[in-house]
Tab-separated table of C-alpha atoms in Angstrom:
chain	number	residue	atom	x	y	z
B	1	UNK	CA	190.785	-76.228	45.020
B	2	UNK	CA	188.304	-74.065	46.741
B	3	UNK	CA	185.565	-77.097	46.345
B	4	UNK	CA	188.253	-80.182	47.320
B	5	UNK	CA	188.838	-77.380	50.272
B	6	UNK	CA	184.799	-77.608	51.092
B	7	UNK	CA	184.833	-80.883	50.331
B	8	UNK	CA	187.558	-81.968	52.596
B	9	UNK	CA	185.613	-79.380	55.222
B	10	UNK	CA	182.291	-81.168	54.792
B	11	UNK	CA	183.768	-84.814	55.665
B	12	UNK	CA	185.701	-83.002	58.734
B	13	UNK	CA	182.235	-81.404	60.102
B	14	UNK	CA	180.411	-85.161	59.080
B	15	UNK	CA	183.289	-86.753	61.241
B	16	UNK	CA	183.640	-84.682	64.300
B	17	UNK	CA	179.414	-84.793	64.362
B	18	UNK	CA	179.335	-88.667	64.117
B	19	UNK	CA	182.092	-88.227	66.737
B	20	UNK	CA	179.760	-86.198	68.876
B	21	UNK	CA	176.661	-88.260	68.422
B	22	UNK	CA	178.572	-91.292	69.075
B	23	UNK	CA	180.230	-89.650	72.174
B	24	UNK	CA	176.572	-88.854	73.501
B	25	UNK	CA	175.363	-92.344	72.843
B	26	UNK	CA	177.666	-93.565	74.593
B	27	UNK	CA	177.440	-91.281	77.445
B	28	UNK	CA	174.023	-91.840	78.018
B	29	UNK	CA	174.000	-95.792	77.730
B	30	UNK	CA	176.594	-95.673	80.431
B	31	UNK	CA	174.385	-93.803	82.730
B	32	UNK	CA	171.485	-95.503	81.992
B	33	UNK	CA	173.822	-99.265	82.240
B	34	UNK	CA	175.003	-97.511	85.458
B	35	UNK	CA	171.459	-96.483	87.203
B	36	UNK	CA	169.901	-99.854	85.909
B	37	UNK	CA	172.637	-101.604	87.686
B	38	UNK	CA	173.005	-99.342	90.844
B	39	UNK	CA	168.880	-99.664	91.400
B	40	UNK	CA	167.531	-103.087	90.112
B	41	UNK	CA	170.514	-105.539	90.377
B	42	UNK	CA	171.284	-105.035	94.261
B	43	UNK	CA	168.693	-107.814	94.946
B	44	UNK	CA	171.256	-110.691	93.509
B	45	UNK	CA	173.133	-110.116	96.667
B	46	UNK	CA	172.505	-112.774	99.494
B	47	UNK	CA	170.520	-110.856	102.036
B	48	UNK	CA	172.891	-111.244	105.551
B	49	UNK	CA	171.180	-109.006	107.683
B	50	UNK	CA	168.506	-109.612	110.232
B	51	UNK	CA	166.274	-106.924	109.463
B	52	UNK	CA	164.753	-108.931	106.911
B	53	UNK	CA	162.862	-111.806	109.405
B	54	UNK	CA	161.216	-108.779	110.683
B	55	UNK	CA	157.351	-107.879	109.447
B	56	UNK	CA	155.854	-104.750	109.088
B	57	UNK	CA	152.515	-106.155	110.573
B	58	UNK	CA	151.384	-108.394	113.755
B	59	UNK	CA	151.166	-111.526	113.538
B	60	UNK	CA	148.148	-112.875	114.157
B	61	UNK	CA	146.960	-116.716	115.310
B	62	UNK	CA	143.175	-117.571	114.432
B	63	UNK	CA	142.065	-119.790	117.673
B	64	UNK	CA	138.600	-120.902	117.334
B	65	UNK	CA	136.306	-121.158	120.257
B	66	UNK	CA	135.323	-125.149	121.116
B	67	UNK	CA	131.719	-124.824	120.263
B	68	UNK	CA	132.793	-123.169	116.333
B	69	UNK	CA	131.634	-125.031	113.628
B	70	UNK	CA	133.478	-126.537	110.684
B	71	UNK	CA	132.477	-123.905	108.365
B	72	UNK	CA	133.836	-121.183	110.674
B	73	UNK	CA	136.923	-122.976	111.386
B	74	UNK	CA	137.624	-123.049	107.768
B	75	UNK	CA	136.784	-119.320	107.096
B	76	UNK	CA	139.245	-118.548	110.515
B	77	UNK	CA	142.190	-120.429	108.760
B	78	UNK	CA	141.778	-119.322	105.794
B	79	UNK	CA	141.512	-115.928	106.910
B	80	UNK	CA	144.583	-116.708	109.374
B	81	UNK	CA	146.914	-117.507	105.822
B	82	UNK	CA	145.253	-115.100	103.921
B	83	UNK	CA	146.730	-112.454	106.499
B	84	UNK	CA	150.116	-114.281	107.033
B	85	UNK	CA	150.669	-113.880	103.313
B	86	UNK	CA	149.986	-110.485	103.127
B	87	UNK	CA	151.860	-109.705	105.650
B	88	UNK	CA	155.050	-111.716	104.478
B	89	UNK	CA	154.808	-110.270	100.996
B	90	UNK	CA	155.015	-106.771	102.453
B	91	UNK	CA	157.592	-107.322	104.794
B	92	UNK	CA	160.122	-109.227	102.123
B	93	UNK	CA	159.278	-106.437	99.684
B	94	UNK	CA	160.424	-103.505	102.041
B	95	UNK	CA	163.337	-105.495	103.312
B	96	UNK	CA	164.468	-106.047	99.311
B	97	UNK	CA	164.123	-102.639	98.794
B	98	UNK	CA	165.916	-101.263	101.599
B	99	UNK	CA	168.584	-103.834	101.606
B	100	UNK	CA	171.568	-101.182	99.729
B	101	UNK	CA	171.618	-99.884	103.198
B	102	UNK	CA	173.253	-102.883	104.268
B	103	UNK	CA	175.894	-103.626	101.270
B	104	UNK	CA	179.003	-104.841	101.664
B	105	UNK	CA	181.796	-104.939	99.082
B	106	UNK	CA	180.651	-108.130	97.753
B	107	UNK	CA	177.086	-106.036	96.760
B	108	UNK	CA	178.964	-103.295	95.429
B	109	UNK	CA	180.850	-105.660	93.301
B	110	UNK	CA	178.086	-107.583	92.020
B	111	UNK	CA	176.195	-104.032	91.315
B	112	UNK	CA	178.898	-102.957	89.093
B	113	UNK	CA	179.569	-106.275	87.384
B	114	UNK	CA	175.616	-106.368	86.007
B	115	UNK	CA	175.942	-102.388	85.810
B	116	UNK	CA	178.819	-103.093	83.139
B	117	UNK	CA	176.794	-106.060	82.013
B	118	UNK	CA	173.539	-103.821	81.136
B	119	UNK	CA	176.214	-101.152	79.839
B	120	UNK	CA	177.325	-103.583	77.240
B	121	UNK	CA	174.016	-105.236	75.916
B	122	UNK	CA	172.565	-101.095	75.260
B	123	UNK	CA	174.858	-100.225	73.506
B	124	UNK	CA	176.538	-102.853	71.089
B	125	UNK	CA	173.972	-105.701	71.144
B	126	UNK	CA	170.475	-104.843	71.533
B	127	UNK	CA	169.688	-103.228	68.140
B	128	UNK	CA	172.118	-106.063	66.577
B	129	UNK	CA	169.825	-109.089	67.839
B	130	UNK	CA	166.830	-107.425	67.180
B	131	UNK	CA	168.012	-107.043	63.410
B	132	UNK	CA	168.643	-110.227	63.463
B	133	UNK	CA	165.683	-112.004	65.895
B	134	UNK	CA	163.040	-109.641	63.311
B	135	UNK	CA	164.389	-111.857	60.378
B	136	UNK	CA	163.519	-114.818	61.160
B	137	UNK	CA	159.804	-116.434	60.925
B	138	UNK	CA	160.358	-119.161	62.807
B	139	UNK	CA	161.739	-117.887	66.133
B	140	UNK	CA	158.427	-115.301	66.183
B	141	UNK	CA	156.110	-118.504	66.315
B	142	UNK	CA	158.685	-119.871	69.037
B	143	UNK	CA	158.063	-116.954	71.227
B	144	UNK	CA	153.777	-117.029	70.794
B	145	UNK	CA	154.130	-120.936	71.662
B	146	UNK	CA	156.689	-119.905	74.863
B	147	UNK	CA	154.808	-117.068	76.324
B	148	UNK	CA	152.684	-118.606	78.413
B	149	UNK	CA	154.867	-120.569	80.709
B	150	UNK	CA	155.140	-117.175	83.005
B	151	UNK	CA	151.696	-115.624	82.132
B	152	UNK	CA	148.912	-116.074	84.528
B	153	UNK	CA	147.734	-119.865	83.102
B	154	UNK	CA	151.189	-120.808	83.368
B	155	UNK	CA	152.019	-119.408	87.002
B	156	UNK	CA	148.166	-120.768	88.532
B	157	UNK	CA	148.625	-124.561	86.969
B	158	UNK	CA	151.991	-124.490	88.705
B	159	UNK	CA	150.907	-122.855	92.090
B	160	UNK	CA	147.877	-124.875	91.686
B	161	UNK	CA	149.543	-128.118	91.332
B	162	UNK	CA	152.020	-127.794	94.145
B	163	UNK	CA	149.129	-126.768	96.689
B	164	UNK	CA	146.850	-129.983	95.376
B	165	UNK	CA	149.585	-132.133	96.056
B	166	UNK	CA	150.759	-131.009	99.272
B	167	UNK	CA	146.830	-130.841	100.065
B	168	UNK	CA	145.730	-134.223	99.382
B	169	UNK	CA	149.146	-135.999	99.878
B	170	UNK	CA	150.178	-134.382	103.119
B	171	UNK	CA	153.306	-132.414	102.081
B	172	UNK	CA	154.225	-130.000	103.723
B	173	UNK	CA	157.363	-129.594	101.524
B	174	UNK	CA	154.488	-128.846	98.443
B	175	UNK	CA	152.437	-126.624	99.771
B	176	UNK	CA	155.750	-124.467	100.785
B	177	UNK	CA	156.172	-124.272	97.350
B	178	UNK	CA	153.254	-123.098	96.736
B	179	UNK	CA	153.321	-120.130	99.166
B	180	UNK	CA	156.699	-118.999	98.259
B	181	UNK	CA	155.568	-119.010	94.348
B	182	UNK	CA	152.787	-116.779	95.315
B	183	UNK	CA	154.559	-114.646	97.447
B	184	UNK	CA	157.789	-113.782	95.273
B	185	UNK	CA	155.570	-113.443	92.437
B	186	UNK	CA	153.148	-110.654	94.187
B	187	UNK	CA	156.837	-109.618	95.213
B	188	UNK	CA	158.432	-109.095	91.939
B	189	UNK	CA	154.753	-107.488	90.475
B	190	UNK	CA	155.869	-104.931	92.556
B	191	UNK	CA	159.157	-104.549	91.351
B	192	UNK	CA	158.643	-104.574	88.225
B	193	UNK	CA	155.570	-102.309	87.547
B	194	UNK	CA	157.694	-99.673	89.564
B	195	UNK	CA	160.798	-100.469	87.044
B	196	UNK	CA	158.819	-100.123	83.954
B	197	UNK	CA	157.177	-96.987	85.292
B	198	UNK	CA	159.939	-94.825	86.672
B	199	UNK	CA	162.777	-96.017	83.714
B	200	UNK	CA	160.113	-95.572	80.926
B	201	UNK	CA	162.431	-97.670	78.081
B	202	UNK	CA	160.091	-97.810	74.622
B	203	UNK	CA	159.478	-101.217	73.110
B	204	UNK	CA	161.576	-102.513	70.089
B	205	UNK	CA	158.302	-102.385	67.727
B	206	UNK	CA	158.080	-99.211	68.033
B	207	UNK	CA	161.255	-98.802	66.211
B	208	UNK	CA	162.785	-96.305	68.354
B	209	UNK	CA	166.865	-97.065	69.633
B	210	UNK	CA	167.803	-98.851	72.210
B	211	UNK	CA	168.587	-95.496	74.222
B	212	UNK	CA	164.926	-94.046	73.459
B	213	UNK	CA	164.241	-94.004	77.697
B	214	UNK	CA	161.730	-91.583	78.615
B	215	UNK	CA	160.882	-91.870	82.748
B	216	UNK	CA	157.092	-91.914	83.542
B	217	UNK	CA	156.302	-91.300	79.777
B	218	UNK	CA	154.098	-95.057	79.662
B	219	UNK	CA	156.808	-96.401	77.930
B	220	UNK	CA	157.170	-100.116	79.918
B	221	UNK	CA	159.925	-102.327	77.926
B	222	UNK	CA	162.516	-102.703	81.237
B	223	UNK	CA	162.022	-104.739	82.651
B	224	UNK	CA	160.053	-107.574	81.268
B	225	UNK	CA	157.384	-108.677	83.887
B	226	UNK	CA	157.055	-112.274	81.706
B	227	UNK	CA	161.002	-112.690	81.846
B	228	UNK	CA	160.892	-111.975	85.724
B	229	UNK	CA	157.979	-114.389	86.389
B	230	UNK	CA	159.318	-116.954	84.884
B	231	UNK	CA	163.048	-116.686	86.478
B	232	UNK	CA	160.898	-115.723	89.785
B	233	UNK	CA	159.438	-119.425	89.636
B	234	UNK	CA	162.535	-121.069	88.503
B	235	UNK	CA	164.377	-119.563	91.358
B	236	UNK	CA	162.142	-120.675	93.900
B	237	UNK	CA	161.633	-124.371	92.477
B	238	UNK	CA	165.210	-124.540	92.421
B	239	UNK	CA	165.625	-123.154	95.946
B	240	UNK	CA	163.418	-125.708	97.026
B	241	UNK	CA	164.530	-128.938	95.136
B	242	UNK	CA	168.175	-128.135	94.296
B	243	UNK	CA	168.749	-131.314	91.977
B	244	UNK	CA	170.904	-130.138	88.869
B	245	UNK	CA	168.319	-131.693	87.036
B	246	UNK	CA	165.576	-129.287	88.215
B	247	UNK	CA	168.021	-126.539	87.885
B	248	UNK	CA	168.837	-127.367	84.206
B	249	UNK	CA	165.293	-127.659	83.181
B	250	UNK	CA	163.836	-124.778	84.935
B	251	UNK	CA	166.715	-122.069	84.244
B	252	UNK	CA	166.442	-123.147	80.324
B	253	UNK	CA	162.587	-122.648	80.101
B	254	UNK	CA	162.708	-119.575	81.985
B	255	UNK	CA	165.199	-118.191	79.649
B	256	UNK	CA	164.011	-119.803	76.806
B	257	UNK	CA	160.448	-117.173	78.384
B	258	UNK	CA	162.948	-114.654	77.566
B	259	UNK	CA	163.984	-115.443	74.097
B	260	UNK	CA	160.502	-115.445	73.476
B	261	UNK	CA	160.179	-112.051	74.541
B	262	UNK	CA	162.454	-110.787	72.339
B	263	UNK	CA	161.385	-112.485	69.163
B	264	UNK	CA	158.011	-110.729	69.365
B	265	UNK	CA	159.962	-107.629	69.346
B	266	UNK	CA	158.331	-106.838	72.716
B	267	UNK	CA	161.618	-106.331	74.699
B	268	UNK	CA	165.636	-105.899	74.439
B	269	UNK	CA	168.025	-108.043	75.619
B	270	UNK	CA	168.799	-106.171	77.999
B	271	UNK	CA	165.051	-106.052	78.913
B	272	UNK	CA	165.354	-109.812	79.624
B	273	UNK	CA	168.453	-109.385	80.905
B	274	UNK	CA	167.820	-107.397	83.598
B	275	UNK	CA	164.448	-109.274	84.374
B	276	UNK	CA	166.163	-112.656	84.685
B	277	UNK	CA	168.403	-110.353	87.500
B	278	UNK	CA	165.304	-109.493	88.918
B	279	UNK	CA	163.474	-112.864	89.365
B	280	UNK	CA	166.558	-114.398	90.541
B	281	UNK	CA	166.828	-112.264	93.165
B	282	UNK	CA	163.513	-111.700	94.666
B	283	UNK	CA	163.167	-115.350	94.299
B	284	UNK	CA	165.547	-116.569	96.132
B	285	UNK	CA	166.005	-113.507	98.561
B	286	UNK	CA	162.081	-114.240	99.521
B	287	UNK	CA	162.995	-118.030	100.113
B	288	UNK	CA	165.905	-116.323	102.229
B	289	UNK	CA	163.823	-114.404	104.565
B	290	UNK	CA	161.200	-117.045	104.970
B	291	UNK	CA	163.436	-119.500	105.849
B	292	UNK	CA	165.092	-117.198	108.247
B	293	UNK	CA	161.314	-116.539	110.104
B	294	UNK	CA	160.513	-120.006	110.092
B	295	UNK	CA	164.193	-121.222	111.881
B	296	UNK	CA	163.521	-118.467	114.450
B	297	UNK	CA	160.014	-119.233	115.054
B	298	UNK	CA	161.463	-122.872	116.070
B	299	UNK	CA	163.738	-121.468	118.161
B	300	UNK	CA	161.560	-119.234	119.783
B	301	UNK	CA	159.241	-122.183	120.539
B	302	UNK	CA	161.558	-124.216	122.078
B	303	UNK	CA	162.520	-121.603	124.347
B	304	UNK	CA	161.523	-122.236	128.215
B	305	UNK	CA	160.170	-118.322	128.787
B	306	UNK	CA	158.017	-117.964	132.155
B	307	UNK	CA	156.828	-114.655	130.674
B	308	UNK	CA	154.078	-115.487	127.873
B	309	UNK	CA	154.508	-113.517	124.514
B	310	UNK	CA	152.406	-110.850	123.437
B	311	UNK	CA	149.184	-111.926	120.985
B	312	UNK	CA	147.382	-110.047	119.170
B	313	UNK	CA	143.242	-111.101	118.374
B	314	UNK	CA	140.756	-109.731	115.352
B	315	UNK	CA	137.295	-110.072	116.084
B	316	UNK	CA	134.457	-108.804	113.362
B	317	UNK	CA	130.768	-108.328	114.726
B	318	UNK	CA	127.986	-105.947	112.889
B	319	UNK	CA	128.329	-103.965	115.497
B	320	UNK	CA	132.255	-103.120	115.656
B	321	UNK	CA	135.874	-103.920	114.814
B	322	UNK	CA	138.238	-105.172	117.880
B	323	UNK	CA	141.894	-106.225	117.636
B	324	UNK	CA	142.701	-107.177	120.993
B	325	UNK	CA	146.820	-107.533	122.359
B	326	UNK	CA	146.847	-110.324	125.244
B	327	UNK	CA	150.364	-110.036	127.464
């Protein structure tokens, strides 16, 4: 009696410890769901507000002087986009990241739908595929064949070829493309070495769980900076030719980018999960914002104003460093 009595003790303690550790598990991939949610997923809300046409920097117009030769001309325009850029990437970066301040219930909602989203995939599916995604030859050679659609050859041939066709062929509509690619890819960089560094998630290979998150520890698995490349270009192709064929095609290779990732046991699902969220939304909230600039630039040009705007003027010399502001 005395041992059934242990015995029956023993399975008692085992249960109410599973209980515990099952309890804490649980606990913890809600917070983490919750935070992931609260801080990443805010960008697949449509940016309303204003403040984002804004830029942090001048703007600046290169004007070259009549007797300037070709050479120079070149360097001052090149110099001129160079700056515009920069200066765009910057500005759509800090109005993404501010944007919570602006929410509306729609944001909220959306923030607690991919919250719940990221909840779920943590903690009842990521170790599951992973079982499953390890035991399988064939869909490891998948991923080394996919990877480099949203590497660096894959994003430069694609940049590359929209700028060389809006070059040589006189679209405008091309080399667009081209400048939006570059700029919401600097964009989500950003974004995502700052995710992988502050939530500090450990890789799949090295066969810790899915809750093994360990902030600032060099630990980069969420989110997946291949995953958000790729949705980051499919976003903006899509913003820009919105055929349902182009959709179809790009969406499926982008996530087929993020299969990939997790059959070389280099991220989670909900890794890839959260990156497609990411690319998505700094995709097409960059597209947003430029669009936004460029409609009231037009209007601002076709404005009768007696009083002429303010300018502002770079020159270089070995001598000194001038930046001018003509009223």
């Amino acid at each position: 009696m005395m041992v059934d009595d242990w015995g029956l003790r023993g399975d008692r303690t085992n249960r109410e410890r599973f209980l515990v550790t099952s309890s804490s598990a649980l606990g913890r991939a809600l917070r983490v769901g919750a935070a992931l949610g609260l801080v990443l997923t805010f960008l697949v809300c449509e940016p309303m507000s204003a403040f984002g046409q804004d830029l942090l920097l001048p703007e600046w117009e290169y004007e070259p002087a009549p007797e300037s030769g070709r050479l120079k001309r070149g360097a001052g325009k090149t110099a001129e986009v160079s700056w515009s850029l920069l200066n765009d990437t910057l500005s759509d970066t800090w109005s993404i990241t501010k944007s919570p301040l602006h929410w509306r219930l729609k944001g909220w909602l959306a923030a607690a739908a991919i919250a719940g989203v990221t909840t779920g995939l943590i903690y009842g599916v990521d170790q599951r595929v992973r079982d499953a995604a390890q035991g399988n030859a064939g869909f490891n050679d998948f991923g080394e064949g996919i990877r480099w659609v949203a590497t660096g050859p894959g994003l430069a041939a694609l940049t590359g070829g929209f700028a060389l066709t809006g070059f040589f062929f006189d679209r405008p509509k091309e080399m667009e493309t081209a400048r939006l690619l570059i700029e919401a890819s600097a964009s989500g960089f950003l974004f995502t070495a700052a995710g992988k560094y502050t939530i500090g998630r450990s890789r799949p290979r090295t066969n810790d769980s899915p809750f093994a998150f360990s902030p600032f520890s060099g630990s980069v698995s969420m989110p997946s900076g291949e995953t958000t490349s790729a949705f980051i270009m499919a976003g903006v192709i899509t913003s820009q030719y919105p055929h349902w064929a182009v959709q179809l095609s790009a969406y499926s290779l982008a996530a087929a980018v993020g299969a990939g990732r997790i059959a070389l046991d280099a991220h989670w699902t909900s890794d890839v999960f959260i990156s497609a969220a990411l690319g998505i939304a700094v995709s097409k909230a960059v597209v947003y914002f430029n669009r936004k600039r460029a409609e009231r630039r037009r209007l601002k040009g076709s404005k009768q104003n007696s009083t002429p705007d303010r300018r502002h003027f770079f020159q270089i010399s070995p001598r000194a460093f001038r930046w001018t502001i003509v009223y």
